[in-house]
């Protein structure tokens, strides 16, 4: 488990690394009935590439043939030299790798009169601190076989073919961007032609983006206030205030100044963490993260671990030597540096309680699709955490009215543990939907949530107890068995039981709109007694939908959505179920729904160039995500755009906004412009 977590974390940490590792593919005929594909690699100093069949490293070098016609593989991928073998602490095992340079080769036997091979070399690379994500080098070769040994011998002297560009370049700003993916008619009619300027001429959705950032900021502040109420943070407040009072007992202004500096230091520390996540990922990387199976399963396991920790299964703590080192440094220094180090000590000491909350917030914000979301959210978290420390230091008399430490703080932790377990299922559901595994349909998801929130209610009324719950004693020193339920816990338990009961009809198809943003969509429901409320798309393919719209003489509404898109489900549950909205979309538009995270492989990979870099689109989701970026200049979901039968916009784009009247106006404006 530790090895897996280290591997995934190291992969995340190097997305912005600029390691200069190149592999150039080439082909050579090495026998009358045999060819060899080679990959000549150059590796920067400090980096190394893992050998084929390496089981302990993150990604061994592998030869992957997507098309193999008239050929058969002979053996596996081999290197031109022996690998270096060394124990790596990152993976806690001996690994085999190459430094500076290496050439990988794969032999193929010719079995036909002609041959055609297409695929990619995948390799993993690391330095001493981090690893690159698995990297692919594409290749494509074809040629003639030999019919007789004599002819083969004469034709054996063939010049070595070297491919300087791994994939064919296709410009991303012209109508033919998707070679072979769309019909020729679609390209000729300009259905793929970018319309970013035309779309912007109707207006932009900046207000929606700003509103989204405000939501992230408020979510971060809420997380910070919750973290304050945990046993790792709340008891530290009086000690910190006492320190500042003693430090400036003869100078009140100095005490206020130190308290403000302490609060600002807390904000800086957590803001840097948010900025680090922001800098690690670009817009497309965030989108890929939100639906990538490996990362979503990792997030699922991470939240399960955090939840188990909050329930009292174990403590998640940083190495004690880290805390001691920072604490000693803070004691031996003076001035602003000592105050900053004190704030850093707080961050380390409280990690067992704040770590799971921060992890949950970063996961939510990092996969929200907003590139500055993690930074904004961490600012809100730090502000909420810093305010009480600063205010109590400035107004120490307020501490007298503050709640005293007690078992209530552990109740907060356990409640958070149940909530983190519930949200963990969301990430497992995203991976399940994106890859079509079918292991977590809507009924299963709701059943697990019903049980979790029912058990939370049982805990709050005292029917369930966990290892960290303290026993209560009377004045004689005897344990009190039948403790009373406090009024706040009673009302929280009431809400938890009611929420669990609310979800029960969902097992038979009730919409349960309050959880529709997190639960799998209704189409995964196996047993559904409710009347269908969701709108069925007319097509899930752009070209097909445009043809249907032209034949029907109707405009098109494209819904760029995703299996893991929470706001998409909210819009479908809160807006699309309105009778007026449903009537307009169903009767007046041809709805095309495009999932940008659909992992179904394309019949043929599509070669494109984006931002000057060649890449391959291998899944349906890759194709629609690329289409959304190049034609409409957007990478967020939900994203609704109205088009005429020539692929031209009829109104500004519409993002997440649950205002039904505004959405109806958006649709009606598109209809008016279409009729013109």
Tab-separated table of N, CA, C and O in Angstrom, residues 28-143:
chain	number	residue	atom	x	y	z
A	28	UNK	N	14.164	-1.246	-39.229
A	28	UNK	CA	15.223	-1.839	-40.048
A	28	UNK	C	14.875	-3.297	-40.330
A	28	UNK	O	14.407	-4.012	-39.435
A	29	UNK	N	15.089	-3.724	-41.570
A	29	UNK	CA	14.864	-5.132	-41.915
A	29	UNK	C	16.130	-5.898	-41.570
A	29	UNK	O	17.197	-5.663	-42.135
A	30	UNK	N	16.028	-6.795	-40.634
A	30	UNK	CA	17.190	-7.516	-40.117
A	30	UNK	C	17.279	-8.951	-40.626
A	30	UNK	O	18.232	-9.654	-40.295
A	31	UNK	N	16.303	-9.401	-41.401
A	31	UNK	CA	16.325	-10.740	-41.999
A	31	UNK	C	15.298	-10.725	-43.126
A	31	UNK	O	14.455	-9.830	-43.197
A	32	UNK	N	15.368	-11.712	-44.049
A	32	UNK	CA	14.400	-11.728	-45.150
A	32	UNK	C	12.954	-11.699	-44.683
A	32	UNK	O	12.097	-11.123	-45.348
A	33	UNK	N	12.676	-12.317	-43.539
A	33	UNK	CA	11.295	-12.365	-43.054
A	33	UNK	C	11.175	-11.736	-41.670
A	33	UNK	O	10.352	-12.139	-40.859
A	34	UNK	N	12.020	-10.725	-41.400
A	34	UNK	CA	12.002	-10.130	-40.065
A	34	UNK	C	12.355	-8.649	-40.123
A	34	UNK	O	13.228	-8.229	-40.888
A	35	UNK	N	11.639	-7.864	-39.340
A	35	UNK	CA	11.985	-6.452	-39.167
A	35	UNK	C	12.196	-6.195	-37.679
A	35	UNK	O	11.730	-6.961	-36.819
A	36	UNK	N	12.922	-5.134	-37.382
A	36	UNK	CA	13.159	-4.727	-35.994
A	36	UNK	C	12.825	-3.254	-35.845
A	36	UNK	O	13.337	-2.417	-36.593
A	37	UNK	N	11.950	-2.948	-34.889
A	37	UNK	CA	11.634	-1.561	-34.566
A	37	UNK	C	12.455	-1.168	-33.344
A	37	UNK	O	12.406	-1.854	-32.312
A	38	UNK	N	13.229	-0.105	-33.483
A	38	UNK	CA	14.113	0.345	-32.412
A	38	UNK	C	13.701	1.725	-31.934
A	38	UNK	O	13.141	2.529	-32.690
A	39	UNK	N	14.009	2.004	-30.676
A	39	UNK	CA	13.735	3.300	-30.063
A	39	UNK	C	15.025	3.785	-29.420
A	39	UNK	O	15.424	3.284	-28.355
A	40	UNK	N	15.688	4.727	-30.075
A	40	UNK	CA	16.954	5.260	-29.568
A	40	UNK	C	16.652	6.360	-28.563
A	40	UNK	O	16.055	7.383	-28.910
A	41	UNK	N	17.074	6.157	-27.314
A	41	UNK	CA	16.723	7.095	-26.247
A	41	UNK	C	17.905	7.878	-25.729
A	41	UNK	O	19.009	7.349	-25.583
A	42	UNK	N	17.661	9.149	-25.444
A	42	UNK	CA	18.635	10.022	-24.798
A	42	UNK	C	18.032	10.488	-23.480
A	42	UNK	O	16.913	11.002	-23.451
A	43	UNK	N	18.788	10.332	-22.392
A	43	UNK	CA	18.269	10.582	-21.051
A	43	UNK	C	19.134	11.635	-20.369
A	43	UNK	O	20.366	11.508	-20.325
A	44	UNK	N	18.512	12.679	-19.849
A	44	UNK	CA	19.239	13.743	-19.150
A	44	UNK	C	19.940	13.218	-17.908
A	44	UNK	O	19.515	12.222	-17.303
A	45	UNK	N	20.998	13.903	-17.509
A	45	UNK	CA	21.702	13.558	-16.278
A	45	UNK	C	20.753	13.661	-15.090
A	45	UNK	O	19.956	14.601	-14.984
A	46	UNK	N	20.857	12.707	-14.186
A	46	UNK	CA	20.015	12.698	-12.993
A	46	UNK	C	18.734	11.906	-13.161
A	46	UNK	O	18.067	11.593	-12.179
A	47	UNK	N	18.356	11.583	-14.411
A	47	UNK	CA	17.139	10.830	-14.677
A	47	UNK	C	17.473	9.425	-15.145
A	47	UNK	O	18.564	9.183	-15.672
A	48	UNK	N	16.563	8.501	-14.961
A	48	UNK	CA	16.757	7.142	-15.454
A	48	UNK	C	15.415	6.559	-15.907
A	48	UNK	O	14.356	6.911	-15.388
A	49	UNK	N	15.503	5.670	-16.896
A	49	UNK	CA	14.329	5.029	-17.491
A	49	UNK	C	14.318	3.567	-17.068
A	49	UNK	O	15.355	2.889	-17.112
A	50	UNK	N	13.158	3.063	-16.681
A	50	UNK	CA	13.072	1.706	-16.139
A	50	UNK	C	13.074	0.647	-17.246
A	50	UNK	O	12.522	0.852	-18.330
A	51	UNK	N	13.703	-0.453	-16.926
A	51	UNK	CA	13.904	-1.528	-17.894
A	51	UNK	C	12.599	-2.269	-18.180
A	51	UNK	O	11.665	-2.249	-17.371
A	52	UNK	N	12.534	-2.931	-19.342
A	52	UNK	CA	11.378	-3.799	-19.603
A	52	UNK	C	11.272	-4.893	-18.540
A	52	UNK	O	12.289	-5.348	-17.990
A	53	UNK	N	10.048	-5.281	-18.241
A	53	UNK	CA	9.777	-6.333	-17.255
A	53	UNK	C	10.186	-5.947	-15.839
A	53	UNK	O	10.322	-6.811	-14.977
A	54	UNK	N	10.415	-4.651	-15.590
A	54	UNK	CA	10.728	-4.197	-14.238
A	54	UNK	C	9.430	-4.154	-13.421
A	54	UNK	O	8.522	-3.385	-13.720
A	55	UNK	N	9.370	-4.983	-12.384
A	55	UNK	CA	8.123	-5.116	-11.628
A	55	UNK	C	8.039	-4.153	-10.452
A	55	UNK	O	6.954	-3.900	-9.931
A	56	UNK	N	9.187	-3.589	-10.025
A	56	UNK	CA	9.182	-2.777	-8.817
A	56	UNK	C	9.111	-1.279	-9.085
A	56	UNK	O	8.745	-0.504	-8.214
A	57	UNK	N	9.516	-0.846	-10.277
A	57	UNK	CA	9.453	0.569	-10.611
A	57	UNK	C	8.046	0.987	-10.967
A	57	UNK	O	7.125	0.174	-11.009
A	58	UNK	N	7.815	2.286	-11.232
A	58	UNK	CA	6.459	2.742	-11.523
A	58	UNK	C	5.927	2.277	-12.867
A	58	UNK	O	4.807	1.808	-12.973
A	59	UNK	N	6.745	2.397	-13.951
A	59	UNK	CA	6.287	2.014	-15.284
A	59	UNK	C	7.447	1.415	-16.068
A	59	UNK	O	8.365	2.141	-16.460
A	60	UNK	N	7.450	0.118	-16.336
A	60	UNK	CA	8.517	-0.460	-17.158
A	60	UNK	C	8.334	-0.089	-18.620
A	60	UNK	O	7.230	0.268	-19.054
A	61	UNK	N	9.376	-0.139	-19.391
A	61	UNK	CA	9.283	0.109	-20.828
A	61	UNK	C	8.522	-1.044	-21.477
A	61	UNK	O	8.838	-2.217	-21.250
A	62	UNK	N	7.513	-0.714	-22.275
A	62	UNK	CA	6.698	-1.741	-22.930
A	62	UNK	C	6.430	-1.364	-24.379
A	62	UNK	O	6.308	-0.182	-24.714
A	63	UNK	N	6.334	-2.377	-25.236
A	63	UNK	CA	6.008	-2.205	-26.650
A	63	UNK	C	4.532	-2.517	-26.816
A	63	UNK	O	4.077	-3.616	-26.496
A	64	UNK	N	3.764	-1.536	-27.308
A	64	UNK	CA	2.316	-1.692	-27.428
A	64	UNK	C	1.910	-1.532	-28.887
A	64	UNK	O	2.069	-0.455	-29.471
A	65	UNK	N	1.396	-2.612	-29.497
A	65	UNK	CA	0.970	-2.587	-30.898
A	65	UNK	C	-0.544	-2.470	-30.960
A	65	UNK	O	-1.266	-3.385	-30.553
A	66	UNK	N	-1.035	-1.310	-31.449
A	66	UNK	CA	-2.472	-1.119	-31.605
A	66	UNK	C	-2.978	-1.725	-32.908
A	66	UNK	O	-4.141	-2.062	-33.039
A	67	UNK	N	-2.100	-1.825	-33.905
A	67	UNK	CA	-2.436	-2.445	-35.182
A	67	UNK	C	-1.248	-3.290	-35.601
A	67	UNK	O	-0.111	-2.820	-35.629
A	68	UNK	N	-1.496	-4.543	-35.907
A	68	UNK	CA	-0.423	-5.461	-36.280
A	68	UNK	C	-0.937	-6.346	-37.412
A	68	UNK	O	-1.591	-7.353	-37.175
A	69	UNK	N	-0.625	-5.956	-38.652
A	69	UNK	CA	-1.102	-6.682	-39.827
A	69	UNK	C	0.080	-7.217	-40.623
A	69	UNK	O	1.014	-6.479	-40.957
A	70	UNK	N	0.045	-8.516	-40.928
A	70	UNK	CA	1.128	-9.141	-41.680
A	70	UNK	C	2.394	-9.313	-40.876
A	70	UNK	O	3.472	-9.515	-41.445
A	71	UNK	N	2.275	-9.265	-39.559
A	71	UNK	CA	3.436	-9.374	-38.668
A	71	UNK	C	3.072	-10.166	-37.424
A	71	UNK	O	1.906	-10.231	-37.028
A	72	UNK	N	4.098	-10.753	-36.802
A	72	UNK	CA	3.949	-11.421	-35.513
A	72	UNK	C	5.100	-11.004	-34.616
A	72	UNK	O	6.242	-10.880	-35.082
A	73	UNK	N	4.816	-10.783	-33.353
A	73	UNK	CA	5.875	-10.411	-32.418
A	73	UNK	C	6.797	-11.605	-32.159
A	73	UNK	O	6.336	-12.737	-32.023
A	74	UNK	N	8.073	-11.321	-32.078
A	74	UNK	CA	9.078	-12.347	-31.757
A	74	UNK	C	9.736	-11.936	-30.448
A	74	UNK	O	10.523	-10.988	-30.407
A	75	UNK	N	9.395	-12.623	-29.382
A	75	UNK	CA	9.957	-12.265	-28.092
A	75	UNK	C	9.380	-10.960	-27.583
A	75	UNK	O	8.326	-10.500	-28.030
A	76	UNK	N	10.101	-10.357	-26.652
A	76	UNK	CA	9.635	-9.107	-26.064
A	76	UNK	C	10.589	-7.970	-26.346
A	76	UNK	O	11.533	-8.089	-27.134
A	77	UNK	N	10.347	-6.846	-25.710
A	77	UNK	CA	11.182	-5.660	-25.874
A	77	UNK	C	12.515	-5.888	-25.151
A	77	UNK	O	12.539	-6.302	-23.992
A	78	UNK	N	13.616	-5.611	-25.839
A	78	UNK	CA	14.946	-5.826	-25.256
A	78	UNK	C	15.747	-4.541	-25.357
A	78	UNK	O	15.485	-3.669	-26.201
A	79	UNK	N	16.749	-4.407	-24.498
A	79	UNK	CA	17.630	-3.241	-24.491
A	79	UNK	C	18.983	-3.615	-25.066
A	79	UNK	O	19.370	-4.789	-25.095
A	80	UNK	N	19.726	-2.604	-25.509
A	80	UNK	CA	21.030	-2.854	-26.117
A	80	UNK	C	22.147	-2.980	-25.099
A	80	UNK	O	23.319	-3.147	-25.456
A	81	UNK	N	21.816	-2.873	-23.810
A	81	UNK	CA	22.841	-3.029	-22.781
A	81	UNK	C	22.183	-3.495	-21.492
A	81	UNK	O	20.954	-3.444	-21.344
A	82	UNK	N	23.015	-3.960	-20.580
A	82	UNK	CA	22.499	-4.462	-19.310
A	82	UNK	C	22.062	-3.292	-18.430
A	82	UNK	O	22.720	-2.241	-18.403
A	83	UNK	N	20.972	-3.429	-17.700
A	83	UNK	CA	20.501	-2.329	-16.846
A	83	UNK	C	21.314	-2.201	-15.561
A	83	UNK	O	21.995	-3.137	-15.130
A	84	UNK	N	21.225	-1.034	-14.972
A	84	UNK	CA	21.789	-0.798	-13.648
A	84	UNK	C	20.780	-1.285	-12.615
A	84	UNK	O	19.580	-1.027	-12.728
A	85	UNK	N	21.237	-1.986	-11.602
A	85	UNK	CA	20.350	-2.473	-10.549
A	85	UNK	C	20.717	-1.788	-9.239
A	85	UNK	O	21.877	-1.764	-8.844
A	86	UNK	N	19.700	-1.218	-8.600
A	86	UNK	CA	19.961	-0.431	-7.396
A	86	UNK	C	18.729	-0.437	-6.511
A	86	UNK	O	17.605	-0.436	-7.003
A	87	UNK	N	18.932	-0.411	-5.198
A	87	UNK	CA	17.817	-0.337	-4.261
A	87	UNK	C	17.347	1.108	-4.180
A	87	UNK	O	18.144	2.020	-3.946
A	88	UNK	N	16.039	1.339	-4.394
A	88	UNK	CA	15.468	2.681	-4.313
A	88	UNK	C	14.508	2.740	-3.132
A	88	UNK	O	13.549	1.967	-3.056
A	89	UNK	N	14.776	3.676	-2.219
A	89	UNK	CA	13.945	3.793	-1.024
A	89	UNK	C	12.520	4.228	-1.358
A	89	UNK	O	11.586	3.934	-0.620
A	90	UNK	N	12.347	4.950	-2.479
A	90	UNK	CA	11.012	5.408	-2.866
A	90	UNK	C	10.060	4.236	-3.059
A	90	UNK	O	8.884	4.304	-2.744
A	91	UNK	N	10.613	3.120	-3.604
A	91	UNK	CA	9.778	1.945	-3.884
A	91	UNK	C	10.092	0.774	-2.955
A	91	UNK	O	9.507	-0.294	-3.076
A	92	UNK	N	11.081	0.983	-2.059
A	92	UNK	CA	11.458	-0.034	-1.085
A	92	UNK	C	11.783	-1.365	-1.767
A	92	UNK	O	11.368	-2.432	-1.319
A	93	UNK	N	12.503	-1.307	-2.860
A	93	UNK	CA	12.853	-2.521	-3.603
A	93	UNK	C	14.012	-2.218	-4.543
A	93	UNK	O	14.326	-1.055	-4.844
A	94	UNK	N	14.660	-3.282	-5.018
A	94	UNK	CA	15.713	-3.142	-6.023
A	94	UNK	C	15.059	-3.003	-7.394
A	94	UNK	O	14.171	-3.777	-7.755
A	95	UNK	N	15.486	-2.012	-8.148
A	95	UNK	CA	14.902	-1.746	-9.461
A	95	UNK	C	15.996	-1.765	-10.524
A	95	UNK	O	17.184	-1.591	-10.239
A	96	UNK	N	15.593	-1.979	-11.771
A	96	UNK	CA	16.512	-2.011	-12.911
A	96	UNK	C	16.191	-0.837	-13.826
A	96	UNK	O	15.029	-0.632	-14.189
A	97	UNK	N	17.229	-0.076	-14.204
A	97	UNK	CA	16.990	1.107	-15.020
A	97	UNK	C	18.222	1.426	-15.866
A	97	UNK	O	19.296	0.808	-15.716
A	98	UNK	N	18.056	2.416	-16.758
A	98	UNK	CA	19.131	2.855	-17.649
A	98	UNK	C	19.354	4.349	-17.463
A	98	UNK	O	18.407	5.104	-17.228
A	99	UNK	N	20.617	4.768	-17.607
A	99	UNK	CA	20.973	6.175	-17.518
A	99	UNK	C	21.641	6.628	-18.810
A	99	UNK	O	22.216	5.821	-19.543
A	100	UNK	N	21.555	7.943	-19.073
A	100	UNK	CA	22.250	8.607	-20.185
A	100	UNK	C	21.687	8.218	-21.559
A	100	UNK	O	21.243	9.080	-22.308
A	101	UNK	N	21.713	6.940	-21.904
A	101	UNK	CA	21.184	6.525	-23.200
A	101	UNK	C	20.852	5.045	-23.174
A	101	UNK	O	21.447	4.280	-22.411
A	102	UNK	N	19.906	4.662	-24.025
A	102	UNK	CA	19.549	3.262	-24.180
A	102	UNK	C	18.743	3.122	-25.462
A	102	UNK	O	18.065	4.067	-25.887
A	103	UNK	N	18.826	1.971	-26.098
A	103	UNK	CA	18.027	1.684	-27.285
A	103	UNK	C	17.218	0.420	-27.032
A	103	UNK	O	17.781	-0.636	-26.719
A	104	UNK	N	15.896	0.549	-27.119
A	104	UNK	CA	15.005	-0.600	-26.982
A	104	UNK	C	14.654	-1.120	-28.375
A	104	UNK	O	14.465	-0.339	-29.313
A	105	UNK	N	14.564	-2.432	-28.504
A	105	UNK	CA	14.256	-3.042	-29.798
A	105	UNK	C	13.200	-4.121	-29.641
A	105	UNK	O	13.173	-4.850	-28.636
A	106	UNK	N	12.363	-4.229	-30.681
A	106	UNK	CA	11.329	-5.266	-30.734
A	106	UNK	C	11.377	-5.925	-32.102
A	106	UNK	O	11.241	-5.251	-33.125
A	107	UNK	N	11.577	-7.245	-32.136
A	107	UNK	CA	11.605	-7.979	-33.402
A	107	UNK	C	10.199	-8.410	-33.797
A	107	UNK	O	9.389	-8.789	-32.940
A	108	UNK	N	9.931	-8.351	-35.114
A	108	UNK	CA	8.635	-8.755	-35.657
A	108	UNK	C	8.865	-9.632	-36.882
A	108	UNK	O	9.672	-9.284	-37.762
A	109	UNK	N	8.174	-10.747	-36.952
A	109	UNK	CA	8.288	-11.655	-38.081
A	109	UNK	C	7.261	-11.287	-39.151
A	109	UNK	O	6.085	-11.064	-38.852
A	110	UNK	N	7.722	-11.206	-40.436
A	110	UNK	CA	6.833	-10.875	-41.542
A	110	UNK	C	6.064	-12.127	-41.951
A	110	UNK	O	6.651	-13.157	-42.281
A	111	UNK	N	4.729	-12.024	-41.958
A	111	UNK	CA	3.891	-13.187	-42.292
A	111	UNK	C	3.021	-12.943	-43.523
A	111	UNK	O	2.317	-13.849	-43.959
A	112	UNK	N	3.054	-11.750	-44.090
A	112	UNK	CA	2.213	-11.446	-45.246
A	112	UNK	C	2.991	-10.750	-46.350
A	112	UNK	O	4.167	-10.416	-46.199
A	113	UNK	N	2.329	-10.539	-47.470
A	113	UNK	CA	2.973	-9.868	-48.596
A	113	UNK	C	3.202	-8.391	-48.289
A	113	UNK	O	4.111	-7.775	-48.837
A	114	UNK	N	2.344	-7.823	-47.436
A	114	UNK	CA	2.544	-6.459	-46.954
A	114	UNK	C	2.365	-6.467	-45.442
A	114	UNK	O	1.762	-7.388	-44.878
A	115	UNK	N	2.912	-5.478	-44.827
A	115	UNK	CA	2.742	-5.394	-43.374
A	115	UNK	C	2.431	-3.951	-42.975
A	115	UNK	O	2.758	-2.991	-43.685
A	116	UNK	N	1.764	-3.831	-41.801
A	116	UNK	CA	1.377	-2.528	-41.262
A	116	UNK	C	1.387	-2.640	-39.744
A	116	UNK	O	0.707	-3.503	-39.181
A	117	UNK	N	2.162	-1.805	-39.094
A	117	UNK	CA	2.237	-1.830	-37.635
A	117	UNK	C	2.111	-0.410	-37.121
A	117	UNK	O	2.704	0.521	-37.668
A	118	UNK	N	1.322	-0.262	-36.069
A	118	UNK	CA	1.098	1.053	-35.472
A	118	UNK	C	0.909	0.867	-33.979
A	118	UNK	O	0.240	-0.068	-33.529
A	119	UNK	N	1.512	1.731	-33.179
A	119	UNK	CA	1.378	1.617	-31.729
A	119	UNK	C	2.220	2.648	-31.022
A	119	UNK	O	2.493	3.727	-31.552
A	120	UNK	N	2.700	2.293	-29.837
A	120	UNK	CA	3.489	3.248	-29.065
A	120	UNK	C	4.368	2.511	-28.056
A	120	UNK	O	4.049	1.416	-27.585
A	121	UNK	N	5.519	3.125	-27.782
A	121	UNK	CA	6.388	2.687	-26.694
A	121	UNK	C	5.994	3.476	-25.453
A	121	UNK	O	5.889	4.697	-25.500
A	122	UNK	N	5.756	2.781	-24.353
A	122	UNK	CA	5.456	3.460	-23.093
A	122	UNK	C	6.601	3.218	-22.128
A	122	UNK	O	7.094	2.092	-21.999
A	123	UNK	N	7.025	4.283	-21.452
A	123	UNK	CA	8.132	4.140	-20.508
A	123	UNK	C	7.893	5.027	-19.294
A	123	UNK	O	7.108	5.978	-19.328
A	124	UNK	N	8.558	4.691	-18.205
A	124	UNK	CA	8.522	5.501	-16.996
A	124	UNK	C	9.916	5.984	-16.673
A	124	UNK	O	10.908	5.295	-16.929
A	125	UNK	N	10.024	7.187	-16.112
A	125	UNK	CA	11.317	7.781	-15.788
A	125	UNK	C	11.230	8.483	-14.447
A	125	UNK	O	10.209	9.067	-14.097
A	126	UNK	N	12.316	8.420	-13.679
A	126	UNK	CA	12.375	9.057	-12.360
A	126	UNK	C	13.739	9.701	-12.159
A	126	UNK	O	14.722	9.319	-12.808
A	127	UNK	N	13.786	10.682	-11.245
A	127	UNK	CA	15.070	11.116	-10.710
A	127	UNK	C	15.085	10.703	-9.246
A	127	UNK	O	14.305	9.852	-8.831
A	128	UNK	N	15.914	11.309	-8.438
A	128	UNK	CA	16.024	10.873	-7.046
A	128	UNK	C	14.847	11.311	-6.189
A	128	UNK	O	14.665	10.805	-5.080
A	129	UNK	N	14.043	12.272	-6.692
A	129	UNK	CA	12.981	12.821	-5.864
A	129	UNK	C	11.578	12.589	-6.400
A	129	UNK	O	10.610	12.600	-5.642
A	130	UNK	N	11.436	12.426	-7.709
A	130	UNK	CA	10.095	12.355	-8.280
A	130	UNK	C	10.112	11.550	-9.568
A	130	UNK	O	11.178	11.182	-10.073
A	131	UNK	N	8.909	11.295	-10.096
A	131	UNK	CA	8.764	10.497	-11.305
A	131	UNK	C	7.879	11.205	-12.312
A	131	UNK	O	6.974	11.953	-11.947
A	132	UNK	N	8.152	10.961	-13.597
A	132	UNK	CA	7.287	11.454	-14.654
A	132	UNK	C	6.061	10.555	-14.779
A	132	UNK	O	6.115	9.381	-14.427
A	133	UNK	N	4.954	11.092	-15.292
A	133	UNK	CA	3.828	10.217	-15.626
A	133	UNK	C	4.247	9.259	-16.745
A	133	UNK	O	5.201	9.541	-17.483
A	134	UNK	N	3.585	8.120	-16.900
A	134	UNK	CA	3.898	7.229	-18.026
A	134	UNK	C	3.827	7.995	-19.343
A	134	UNK	O	2.869	8.707	-19.605
A	135	UNK	N	4.862	7.861	-20.160
A	135	UNK	CA	4.983	8.635	-21.394
A	135	UNK	C	4.947	7.703	-22.598
A	135	UNK	O	5.552	6.630	-22.573
A	136	UNK	N	4.250	8.119	-23.660
A	136	UNK	CA	4.100	7.297	-24.861
A	136	UNK	C	4.854	7.925	-26.024
A	136	UNK	O	4.836	9.142	-26.207
A	137	UNK	N	5.523	7.092	-26.815
A	137	UNK	CA	6.189	7.502	-28.051
A	137	UNK	C	5.504	6.737	-29.186
A	137	UNK	O	5.626	5.514	-29.292
A	138	UNK	N	4.781	7.439	-30.026
A	138	UNK	CA	3.996	6.795	-31.074
A	138	UNK	C	4.862	6.432	-32.282
A	138	UNK	O	5.857	7.102	-32.578
A	139	UNK	N	4.481	5.370	-32.972
A	139	UNK	CA	5.165	4.979	-34.204
A	139	UNK	C	4.155	4.393	-35.173
A	139	UNK	O	3.079	3.923	-34.771
A	140	UNK	N	4.508	4.419	-36.481
A	140	UNK	CA	3.646	3.875	-37.521
A	140	UNK	C	4.516	3.496	-38.711
A	140	UNK	O	5.212	4.355	-39.268
A	141	UNK	N	4.525	2.226	-39.086
A	141	UNK	CA	5.343	1.745	-40.198
A	141	UNK	C	4.524	0.810	-41.079
A	141	UNK	O	3.611	0.126	-40.599
A	142	UNK	N	4.871	0.766	-42.336
A	142	UNK	CA	4.262	-0.182	-43.262
A	142	UNK	C	5.294	-0.510	-44.336
A	142	UNK	O	6.260	0.233	-44.545
A	143	UNK	N	5.101	-1.626	-45.022
A	143	UNK	CA	6.043	-2.014	-46.065
A	143	UNK	C	5.593	-3.274	-46.771
A	143	UNK	O	4.513	-3.824	-46.493
